[in-house]
Tab-separated table of C-alpha atoms in Angstrom:
chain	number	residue	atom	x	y	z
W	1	UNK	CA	0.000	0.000	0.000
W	2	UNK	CA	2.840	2.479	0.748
W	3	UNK	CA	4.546	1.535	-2.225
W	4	UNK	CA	1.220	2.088	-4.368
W	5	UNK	CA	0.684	5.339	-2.577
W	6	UNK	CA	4.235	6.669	-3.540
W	7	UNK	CA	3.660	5.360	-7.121
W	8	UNK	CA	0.217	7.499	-7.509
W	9	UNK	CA	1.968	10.599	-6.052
W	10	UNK	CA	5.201	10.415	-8.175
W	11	UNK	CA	2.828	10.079	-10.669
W	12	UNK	CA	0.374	12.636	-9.876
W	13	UNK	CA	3.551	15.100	-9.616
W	14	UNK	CA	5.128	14.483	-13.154
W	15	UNK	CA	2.006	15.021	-14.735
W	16	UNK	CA	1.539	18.739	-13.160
W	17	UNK	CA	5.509	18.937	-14.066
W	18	UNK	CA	4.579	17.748	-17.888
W	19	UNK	CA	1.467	19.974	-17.937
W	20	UNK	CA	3.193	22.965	-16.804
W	21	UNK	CA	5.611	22.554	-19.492
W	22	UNK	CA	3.315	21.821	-22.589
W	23	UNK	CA	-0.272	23.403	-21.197
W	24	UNK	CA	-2.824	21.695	-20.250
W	25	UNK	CA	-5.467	19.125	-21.139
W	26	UNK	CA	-2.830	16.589	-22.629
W	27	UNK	CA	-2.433	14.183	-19.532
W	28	UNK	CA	-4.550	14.368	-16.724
W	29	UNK	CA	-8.047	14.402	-16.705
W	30	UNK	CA	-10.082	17.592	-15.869
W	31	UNK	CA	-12.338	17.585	-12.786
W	32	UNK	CA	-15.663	17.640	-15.286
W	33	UNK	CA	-17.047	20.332	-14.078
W	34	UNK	CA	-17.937	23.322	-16.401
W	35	UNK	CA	-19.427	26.749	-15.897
W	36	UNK	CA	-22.150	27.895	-17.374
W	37	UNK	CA	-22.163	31.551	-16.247
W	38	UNK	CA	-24.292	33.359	-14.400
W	39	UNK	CA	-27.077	30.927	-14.063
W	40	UNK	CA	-25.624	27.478	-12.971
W	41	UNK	CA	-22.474	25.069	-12.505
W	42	UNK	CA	-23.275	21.983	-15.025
W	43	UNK	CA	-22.458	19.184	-13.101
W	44	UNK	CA	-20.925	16.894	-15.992
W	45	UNK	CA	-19.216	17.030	-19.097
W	46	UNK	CA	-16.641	14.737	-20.941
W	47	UNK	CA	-13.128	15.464	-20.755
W	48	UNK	CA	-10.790	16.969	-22.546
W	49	UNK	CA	-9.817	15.554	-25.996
W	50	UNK	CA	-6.100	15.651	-26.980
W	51	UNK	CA	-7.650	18.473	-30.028
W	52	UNK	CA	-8.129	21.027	-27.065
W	53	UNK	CA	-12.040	20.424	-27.242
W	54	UNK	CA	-14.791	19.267	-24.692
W	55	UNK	CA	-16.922	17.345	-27.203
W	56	UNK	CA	-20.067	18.517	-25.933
W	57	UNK	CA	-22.334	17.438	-27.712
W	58	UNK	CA	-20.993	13.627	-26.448
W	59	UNK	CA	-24.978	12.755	-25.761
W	60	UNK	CA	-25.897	13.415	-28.933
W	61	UNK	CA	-23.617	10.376	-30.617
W	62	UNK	CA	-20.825	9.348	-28.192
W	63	UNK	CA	-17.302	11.247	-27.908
W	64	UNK	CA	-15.636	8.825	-30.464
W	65	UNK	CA	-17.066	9.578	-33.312
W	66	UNK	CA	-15.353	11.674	-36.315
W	67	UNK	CA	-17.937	13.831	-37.251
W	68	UNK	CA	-18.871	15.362	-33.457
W	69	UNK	CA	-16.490	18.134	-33.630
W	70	UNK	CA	-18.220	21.348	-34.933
W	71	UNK	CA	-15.217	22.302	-37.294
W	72	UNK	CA	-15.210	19.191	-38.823
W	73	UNK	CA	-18.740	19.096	-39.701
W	74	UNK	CA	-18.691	22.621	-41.183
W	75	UNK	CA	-15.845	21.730	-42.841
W	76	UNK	CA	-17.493	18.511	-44.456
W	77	UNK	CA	-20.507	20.450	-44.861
W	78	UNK	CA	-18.581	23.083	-47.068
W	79	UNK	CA	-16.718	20.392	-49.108
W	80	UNK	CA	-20.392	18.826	-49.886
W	81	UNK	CA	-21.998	21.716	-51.476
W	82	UNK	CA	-18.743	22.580	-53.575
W	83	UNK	CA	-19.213	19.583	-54.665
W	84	UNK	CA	-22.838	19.562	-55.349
W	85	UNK	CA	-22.826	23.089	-56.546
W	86	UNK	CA	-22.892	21.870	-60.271
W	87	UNK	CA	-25.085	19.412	-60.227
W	88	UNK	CA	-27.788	21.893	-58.508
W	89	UNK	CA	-26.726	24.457	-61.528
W	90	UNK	CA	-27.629	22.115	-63.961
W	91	UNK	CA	-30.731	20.914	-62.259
W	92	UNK	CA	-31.606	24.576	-62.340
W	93	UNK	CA	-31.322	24.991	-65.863
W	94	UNK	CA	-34.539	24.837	-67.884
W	95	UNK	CA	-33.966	21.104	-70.435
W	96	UNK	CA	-34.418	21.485	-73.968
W	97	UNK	CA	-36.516	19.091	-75.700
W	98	UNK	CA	-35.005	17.649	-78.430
W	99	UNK	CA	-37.582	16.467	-81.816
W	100	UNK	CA	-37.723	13.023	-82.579
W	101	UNK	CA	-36.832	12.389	-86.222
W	102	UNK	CA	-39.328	11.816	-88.789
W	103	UNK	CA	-39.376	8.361	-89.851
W	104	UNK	CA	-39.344	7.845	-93.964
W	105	UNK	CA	-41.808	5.676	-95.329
W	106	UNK	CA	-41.903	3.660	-98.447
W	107	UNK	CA	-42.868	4.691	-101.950
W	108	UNK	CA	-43.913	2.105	-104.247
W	109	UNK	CA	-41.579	1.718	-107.204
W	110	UNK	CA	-43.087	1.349	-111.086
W	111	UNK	CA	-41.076	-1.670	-111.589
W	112	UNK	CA	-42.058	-4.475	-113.480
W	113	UNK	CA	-41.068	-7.879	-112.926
W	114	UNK	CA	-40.217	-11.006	-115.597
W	115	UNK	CA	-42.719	-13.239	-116.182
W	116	UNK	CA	-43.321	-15.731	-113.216
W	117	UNK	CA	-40.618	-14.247	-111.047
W	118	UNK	CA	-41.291	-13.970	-107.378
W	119	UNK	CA	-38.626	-11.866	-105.684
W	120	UNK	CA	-37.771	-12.550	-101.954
W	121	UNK	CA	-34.318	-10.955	-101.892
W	122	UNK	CA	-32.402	-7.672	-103.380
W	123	UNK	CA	-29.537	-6.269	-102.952
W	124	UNK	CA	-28.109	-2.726	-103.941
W	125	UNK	CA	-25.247	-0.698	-105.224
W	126	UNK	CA	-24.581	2.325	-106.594
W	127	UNK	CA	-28.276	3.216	-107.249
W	128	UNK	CA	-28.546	-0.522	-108.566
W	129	UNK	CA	-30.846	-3.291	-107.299
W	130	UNK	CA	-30.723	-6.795	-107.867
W	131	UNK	CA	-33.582	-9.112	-106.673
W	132	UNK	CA	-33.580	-12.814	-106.436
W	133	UNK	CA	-35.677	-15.691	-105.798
W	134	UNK	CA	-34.697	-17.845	-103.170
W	135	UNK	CA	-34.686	-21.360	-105.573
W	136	UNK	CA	-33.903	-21.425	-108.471
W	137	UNK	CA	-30.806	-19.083	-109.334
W	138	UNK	CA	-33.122	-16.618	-111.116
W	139	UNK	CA	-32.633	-12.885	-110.051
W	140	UNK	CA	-33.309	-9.468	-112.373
W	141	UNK	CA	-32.044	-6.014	-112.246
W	142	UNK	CA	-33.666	-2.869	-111.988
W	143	UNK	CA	-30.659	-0.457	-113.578
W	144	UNK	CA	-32.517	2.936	-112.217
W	145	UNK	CA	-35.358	3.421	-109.124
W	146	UNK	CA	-37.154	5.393	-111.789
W	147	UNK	CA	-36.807	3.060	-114.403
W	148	UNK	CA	-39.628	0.495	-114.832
W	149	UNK	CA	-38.231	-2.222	-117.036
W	150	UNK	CA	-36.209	-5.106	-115.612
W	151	UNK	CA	-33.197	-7.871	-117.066
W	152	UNK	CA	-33.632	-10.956	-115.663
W	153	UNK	CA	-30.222	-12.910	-115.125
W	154	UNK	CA	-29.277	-16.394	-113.837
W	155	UNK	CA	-26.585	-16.634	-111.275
W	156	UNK	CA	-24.225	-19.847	-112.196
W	157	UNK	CA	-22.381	-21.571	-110.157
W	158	UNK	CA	-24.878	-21.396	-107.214
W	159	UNK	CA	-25.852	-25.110	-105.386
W	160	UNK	CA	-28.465	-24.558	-103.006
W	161	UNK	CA	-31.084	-21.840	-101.229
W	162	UNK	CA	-30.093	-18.449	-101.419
W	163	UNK	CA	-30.392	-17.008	-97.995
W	164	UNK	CA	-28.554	-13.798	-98.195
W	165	UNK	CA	-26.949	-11.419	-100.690
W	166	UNK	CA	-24.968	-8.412	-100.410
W	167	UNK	CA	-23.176	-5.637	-103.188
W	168	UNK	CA	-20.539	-4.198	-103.160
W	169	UNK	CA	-17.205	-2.799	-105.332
W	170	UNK	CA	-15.788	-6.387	-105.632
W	171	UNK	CA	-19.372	-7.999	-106.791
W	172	UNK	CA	-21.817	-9.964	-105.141
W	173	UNK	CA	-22.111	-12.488	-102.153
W	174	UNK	CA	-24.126	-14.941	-101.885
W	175	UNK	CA	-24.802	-17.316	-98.428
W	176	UNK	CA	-26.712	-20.402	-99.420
W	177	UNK	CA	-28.925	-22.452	-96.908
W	178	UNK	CA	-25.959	-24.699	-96.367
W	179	UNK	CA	-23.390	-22.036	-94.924
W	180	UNK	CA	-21.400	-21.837	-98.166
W	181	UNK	CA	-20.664	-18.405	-99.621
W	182	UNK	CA	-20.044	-17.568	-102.955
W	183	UNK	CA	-18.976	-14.743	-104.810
W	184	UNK	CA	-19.909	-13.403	-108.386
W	185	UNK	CA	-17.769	-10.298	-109.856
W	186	UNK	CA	-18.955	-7.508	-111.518
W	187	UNK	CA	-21.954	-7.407	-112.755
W	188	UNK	CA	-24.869	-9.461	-114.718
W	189	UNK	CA	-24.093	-9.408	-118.255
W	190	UNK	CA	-26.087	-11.181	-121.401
W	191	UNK	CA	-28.405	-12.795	-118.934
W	192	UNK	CA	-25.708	-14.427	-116.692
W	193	UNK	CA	-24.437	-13.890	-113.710
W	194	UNK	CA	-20.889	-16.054	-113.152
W	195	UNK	CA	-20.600	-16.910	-109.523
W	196	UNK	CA	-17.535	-19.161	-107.672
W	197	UNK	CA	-17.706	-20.553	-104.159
W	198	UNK	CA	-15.183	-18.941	-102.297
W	199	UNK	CA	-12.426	-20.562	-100.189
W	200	UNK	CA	-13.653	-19.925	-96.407
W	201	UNK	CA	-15.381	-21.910	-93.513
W	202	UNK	CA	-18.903	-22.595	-93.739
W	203	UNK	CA	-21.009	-20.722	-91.747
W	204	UNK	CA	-22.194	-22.857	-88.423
W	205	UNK	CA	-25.638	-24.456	-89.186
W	206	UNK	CA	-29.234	-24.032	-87.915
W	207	UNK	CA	-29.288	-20.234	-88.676
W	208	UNK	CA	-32.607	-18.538	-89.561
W	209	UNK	CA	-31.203	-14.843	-90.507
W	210	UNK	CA	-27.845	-13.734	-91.939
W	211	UNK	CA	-25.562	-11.818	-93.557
W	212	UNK	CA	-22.228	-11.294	-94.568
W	213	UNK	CA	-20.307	-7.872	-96.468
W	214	UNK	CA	-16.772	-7.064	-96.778
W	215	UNK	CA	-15.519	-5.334	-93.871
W	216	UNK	CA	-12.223	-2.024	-95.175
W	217	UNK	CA	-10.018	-4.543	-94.881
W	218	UNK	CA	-11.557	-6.233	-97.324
W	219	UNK	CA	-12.621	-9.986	-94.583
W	220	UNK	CA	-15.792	-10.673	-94.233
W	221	UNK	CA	-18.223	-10.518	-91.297
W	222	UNK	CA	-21.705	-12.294	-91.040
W	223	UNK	CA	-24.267	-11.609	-88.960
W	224	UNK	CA	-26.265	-14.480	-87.665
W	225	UNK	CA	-29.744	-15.510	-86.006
W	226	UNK	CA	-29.707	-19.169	-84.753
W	227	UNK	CA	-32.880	-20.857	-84.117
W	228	UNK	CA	-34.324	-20.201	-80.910
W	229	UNK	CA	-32.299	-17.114	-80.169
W	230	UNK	CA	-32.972	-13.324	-79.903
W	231	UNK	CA	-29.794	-12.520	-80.512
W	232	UNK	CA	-27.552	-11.329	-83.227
W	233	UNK	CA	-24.009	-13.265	-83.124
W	234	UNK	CA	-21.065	-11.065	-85.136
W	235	UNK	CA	-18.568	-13.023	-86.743
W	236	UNK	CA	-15.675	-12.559	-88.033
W	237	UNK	CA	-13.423	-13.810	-90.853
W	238	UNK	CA	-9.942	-14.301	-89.747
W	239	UNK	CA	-6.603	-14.687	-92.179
W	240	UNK	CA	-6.893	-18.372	-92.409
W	241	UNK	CA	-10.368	-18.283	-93.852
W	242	UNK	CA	-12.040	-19.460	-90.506
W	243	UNK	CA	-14.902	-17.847	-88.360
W	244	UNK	CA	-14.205	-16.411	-85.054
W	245	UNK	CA	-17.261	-14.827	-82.357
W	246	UNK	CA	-17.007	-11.320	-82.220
W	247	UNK	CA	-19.975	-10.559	-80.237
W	248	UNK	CA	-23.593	-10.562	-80.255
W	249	UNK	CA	-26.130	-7.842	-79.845
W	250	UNK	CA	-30.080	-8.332	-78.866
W	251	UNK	CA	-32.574	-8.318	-81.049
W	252	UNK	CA	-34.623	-4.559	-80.921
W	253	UNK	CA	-37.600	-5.271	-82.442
W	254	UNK	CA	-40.591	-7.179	-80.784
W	255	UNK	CA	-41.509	-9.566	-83.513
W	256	UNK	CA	-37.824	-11.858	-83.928
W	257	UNK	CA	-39.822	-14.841	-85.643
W	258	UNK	CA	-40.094	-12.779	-89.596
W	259	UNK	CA	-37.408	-10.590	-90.100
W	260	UNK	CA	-34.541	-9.633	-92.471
W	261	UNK	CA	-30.928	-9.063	-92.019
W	262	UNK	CA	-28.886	-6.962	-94.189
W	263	UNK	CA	-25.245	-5.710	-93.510
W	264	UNK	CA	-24.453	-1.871	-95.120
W	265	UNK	CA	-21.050	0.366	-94.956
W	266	UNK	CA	-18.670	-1.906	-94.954
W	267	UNK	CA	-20.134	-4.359	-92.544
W	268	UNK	CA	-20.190	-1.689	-90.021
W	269	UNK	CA	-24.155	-0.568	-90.247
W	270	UNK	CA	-26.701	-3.947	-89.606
W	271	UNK	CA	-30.356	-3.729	-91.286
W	272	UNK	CA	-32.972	-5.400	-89.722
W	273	UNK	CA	-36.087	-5.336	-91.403
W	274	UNK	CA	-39.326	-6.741	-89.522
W	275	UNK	CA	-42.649	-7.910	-90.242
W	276	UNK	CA	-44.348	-5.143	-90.299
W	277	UNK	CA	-42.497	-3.180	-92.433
W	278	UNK	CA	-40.343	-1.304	-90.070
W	279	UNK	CA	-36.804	-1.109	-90.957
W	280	UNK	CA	-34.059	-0.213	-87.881
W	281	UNK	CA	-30.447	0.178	-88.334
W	282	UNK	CA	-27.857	-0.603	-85.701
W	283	UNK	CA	-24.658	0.885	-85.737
W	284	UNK	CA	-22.230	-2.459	-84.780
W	285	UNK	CA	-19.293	0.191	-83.019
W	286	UNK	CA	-21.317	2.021	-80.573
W	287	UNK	CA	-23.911	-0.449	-80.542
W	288	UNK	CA	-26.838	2.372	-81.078
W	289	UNK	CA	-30.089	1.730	-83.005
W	290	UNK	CA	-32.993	3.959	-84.277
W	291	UNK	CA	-35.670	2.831	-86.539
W	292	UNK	CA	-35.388	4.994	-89.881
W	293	UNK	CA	-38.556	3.718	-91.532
W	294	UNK	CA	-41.476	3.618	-89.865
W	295	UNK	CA	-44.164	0.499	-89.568
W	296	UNK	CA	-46.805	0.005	-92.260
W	297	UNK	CA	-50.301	0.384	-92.374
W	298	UNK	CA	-51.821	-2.631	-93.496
W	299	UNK	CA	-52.411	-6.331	-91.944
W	300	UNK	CA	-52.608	-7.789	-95.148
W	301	UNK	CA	-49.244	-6.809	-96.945
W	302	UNK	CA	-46.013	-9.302	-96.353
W	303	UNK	CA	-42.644	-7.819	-96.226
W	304	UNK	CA	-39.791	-9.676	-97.547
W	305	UNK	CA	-36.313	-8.907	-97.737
W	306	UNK	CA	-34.748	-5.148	-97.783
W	307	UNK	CA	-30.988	-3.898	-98.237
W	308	UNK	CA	-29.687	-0.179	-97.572
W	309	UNK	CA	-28.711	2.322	-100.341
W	310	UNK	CA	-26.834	5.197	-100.493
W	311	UNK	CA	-27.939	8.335	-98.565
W	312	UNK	CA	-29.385	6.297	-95.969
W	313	UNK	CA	-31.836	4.914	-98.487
W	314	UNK	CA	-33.726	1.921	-98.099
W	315	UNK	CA	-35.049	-0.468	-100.531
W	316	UNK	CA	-37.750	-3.186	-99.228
W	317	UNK	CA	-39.582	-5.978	-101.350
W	318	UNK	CA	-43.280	-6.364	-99.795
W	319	UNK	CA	-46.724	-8.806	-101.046
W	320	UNK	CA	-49.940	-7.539	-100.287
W	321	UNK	CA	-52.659	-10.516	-100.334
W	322	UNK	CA	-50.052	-12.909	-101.595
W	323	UNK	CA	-49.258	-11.475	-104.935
W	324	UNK	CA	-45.774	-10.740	-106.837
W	325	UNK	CA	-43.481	-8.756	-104.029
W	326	UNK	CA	-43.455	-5.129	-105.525
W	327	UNK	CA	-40.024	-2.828	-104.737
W	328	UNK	CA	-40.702	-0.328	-102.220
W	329	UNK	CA	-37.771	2.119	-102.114
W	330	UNK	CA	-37.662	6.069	-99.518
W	331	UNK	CA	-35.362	8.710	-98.989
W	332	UNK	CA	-33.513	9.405	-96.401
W	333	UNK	CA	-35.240	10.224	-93.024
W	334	UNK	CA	-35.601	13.450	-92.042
W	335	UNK	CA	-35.101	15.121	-88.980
């Protein structure tokens, strides 16, 4: 006990040393008593905090936490609306509405057909648009939109259903029901159309939509619908001829059991044409789509196959109570 009593005096002792050195409230505990002058003597507060503070406002949240000390909370406080101060500005500002484009709509071209040719397909270039029948080989070309005759052609050299075709600068290509692609240079000429299957992988089986173009540098890509899927698989061609995944985007219209795929700008702008007429490109780099024809009237009219032209054109083939497709072509959209 006498040892324990020196110990606490000692102690007691260096502390009023140390505190008379460096000031007070850094070692010993204050009696907890603090005046509030002139009407009473508060019996209890916390003690001092080594930031030369009495935290009292301790029964609001406990002395411990961060955020009890008044500077720090105006401090936080200030650093908060700085921060919000921009956001609240553009809040503030009045939002500008911003027009919806107006959606083209299709114009029936004076185009006559062949005898006993049924169109289902068509591609375009350079204000040119071929059409082709899904069996058979047969296809014709329309030289001009404004012209009314017709040339019907036979491509050569093609084995099985056509599925898809696309134009460009190097000629035409042609996917067959099988996967195989084939490509025909030029142009039809004396009724012929002289086509060669090219030297690349077959497209996997069991698709219901695709497409395939030239991408700048000049391999292919194909778009593809499998059965059973709402999505759109990218693929591309690789040096060695073979096909590699290069992504897949959903499906944006509502009706994915009748629609057509075309591929336009170098395999970088996707077509999808749907049953009721509407026609929506997707960009394939930023992965945006808009509809730039709008749905058609009509329960009674079929729409077949369509392909983009230049200008953001669009040329559609479409039935109405199950007679010869006619060619359907608009201008641009406007805004």
């Amino acid at each position: 006990a006498i040892c324990t009593t020196i110990s606490m005096w000692v102690l007691i002792m260096f502390g009023r040393g140390f505190e008379q050195i460096n000031g007070e409230r850094f070692l010993l505990k204050q009696e907890g008593r603090v005046e509030r002058w002139p009407s009473h003597m508060q019996p209890w507060m916390s003690p001092w905090t080594r930031k030369g503070t009495r935290q009292e406002n301790c029964h609001a949240g406990g002395c411990d936490r961060r955020l009890t000390g008044q500077n720090e909370v105006t401090s936080l406080a200030q650093r908060l609306a700085a921060a919000l101060a921009p956001l609240a500005d553009a809040l503030d500002m009045p939002s500008k509405r911003v027009a919806a484009p107006k959606l083209a709509e299709m114009q029936q071209a004076d185009v006559q057909w062949p005898a006993d040719f049924r169109p289902a397909l068509l591609a375009s270039r350079d204000g040119m648009v071929a059409t082709f029948e899904r069996k058979g080989g047969r296809g014709a070309l329309v030289q001009s939109i404004g012209e009314k005759d017709s040339a019907l052609f036979q491509l050569e050299g093609i084995e099985g259903e056509i599925h898809a075709a696309t134009w460009d600068e190097s000629g035409l290509l042609v996917v067959t029901s099988s996967g195989t692609l084939a490509e025909c240079a030029g142009v039809a000429a004396g009724g012929k159309w002289a086509c060669r299957q090219m030297s690349v992988e077959r497209l996997p089986a069991g698709f219901k939509a695709v497409a395939v173009a030239r991408q700048s540098t000049n391999l292919l890509r194909a778009v593809v619908v499998f059965e059973g899927e709402d999505t759109v698989v990218l693929m591309d061609q690789t040096q060695d001829g073979t096909w590699v995944p290069a992504g897949e985007v959903r499906m944006p219209v509502a009706d994915s059991v009748s629609f057509y795929l075309s591929l336009a700008n170098q395999a970088q702008d996707l077509i999808i044409s749907s049953a009721d007429g509407a026609v929506i490109k997707r960009t394939i780099s930023d992965r945006s789509a808009h509809k730039i024809v709008a749905s058609a009237r009509g329960t009674n009219v079929a729409w077949h196959g369509a392909c983009g032209m230049a200008g953001d054109r669009v040329a559609h083939l479409a039935s109405e109570n199950g007679v010869v497709p006619m060619l359907f072509v608009t201008g641009a959209a406007r805004s």
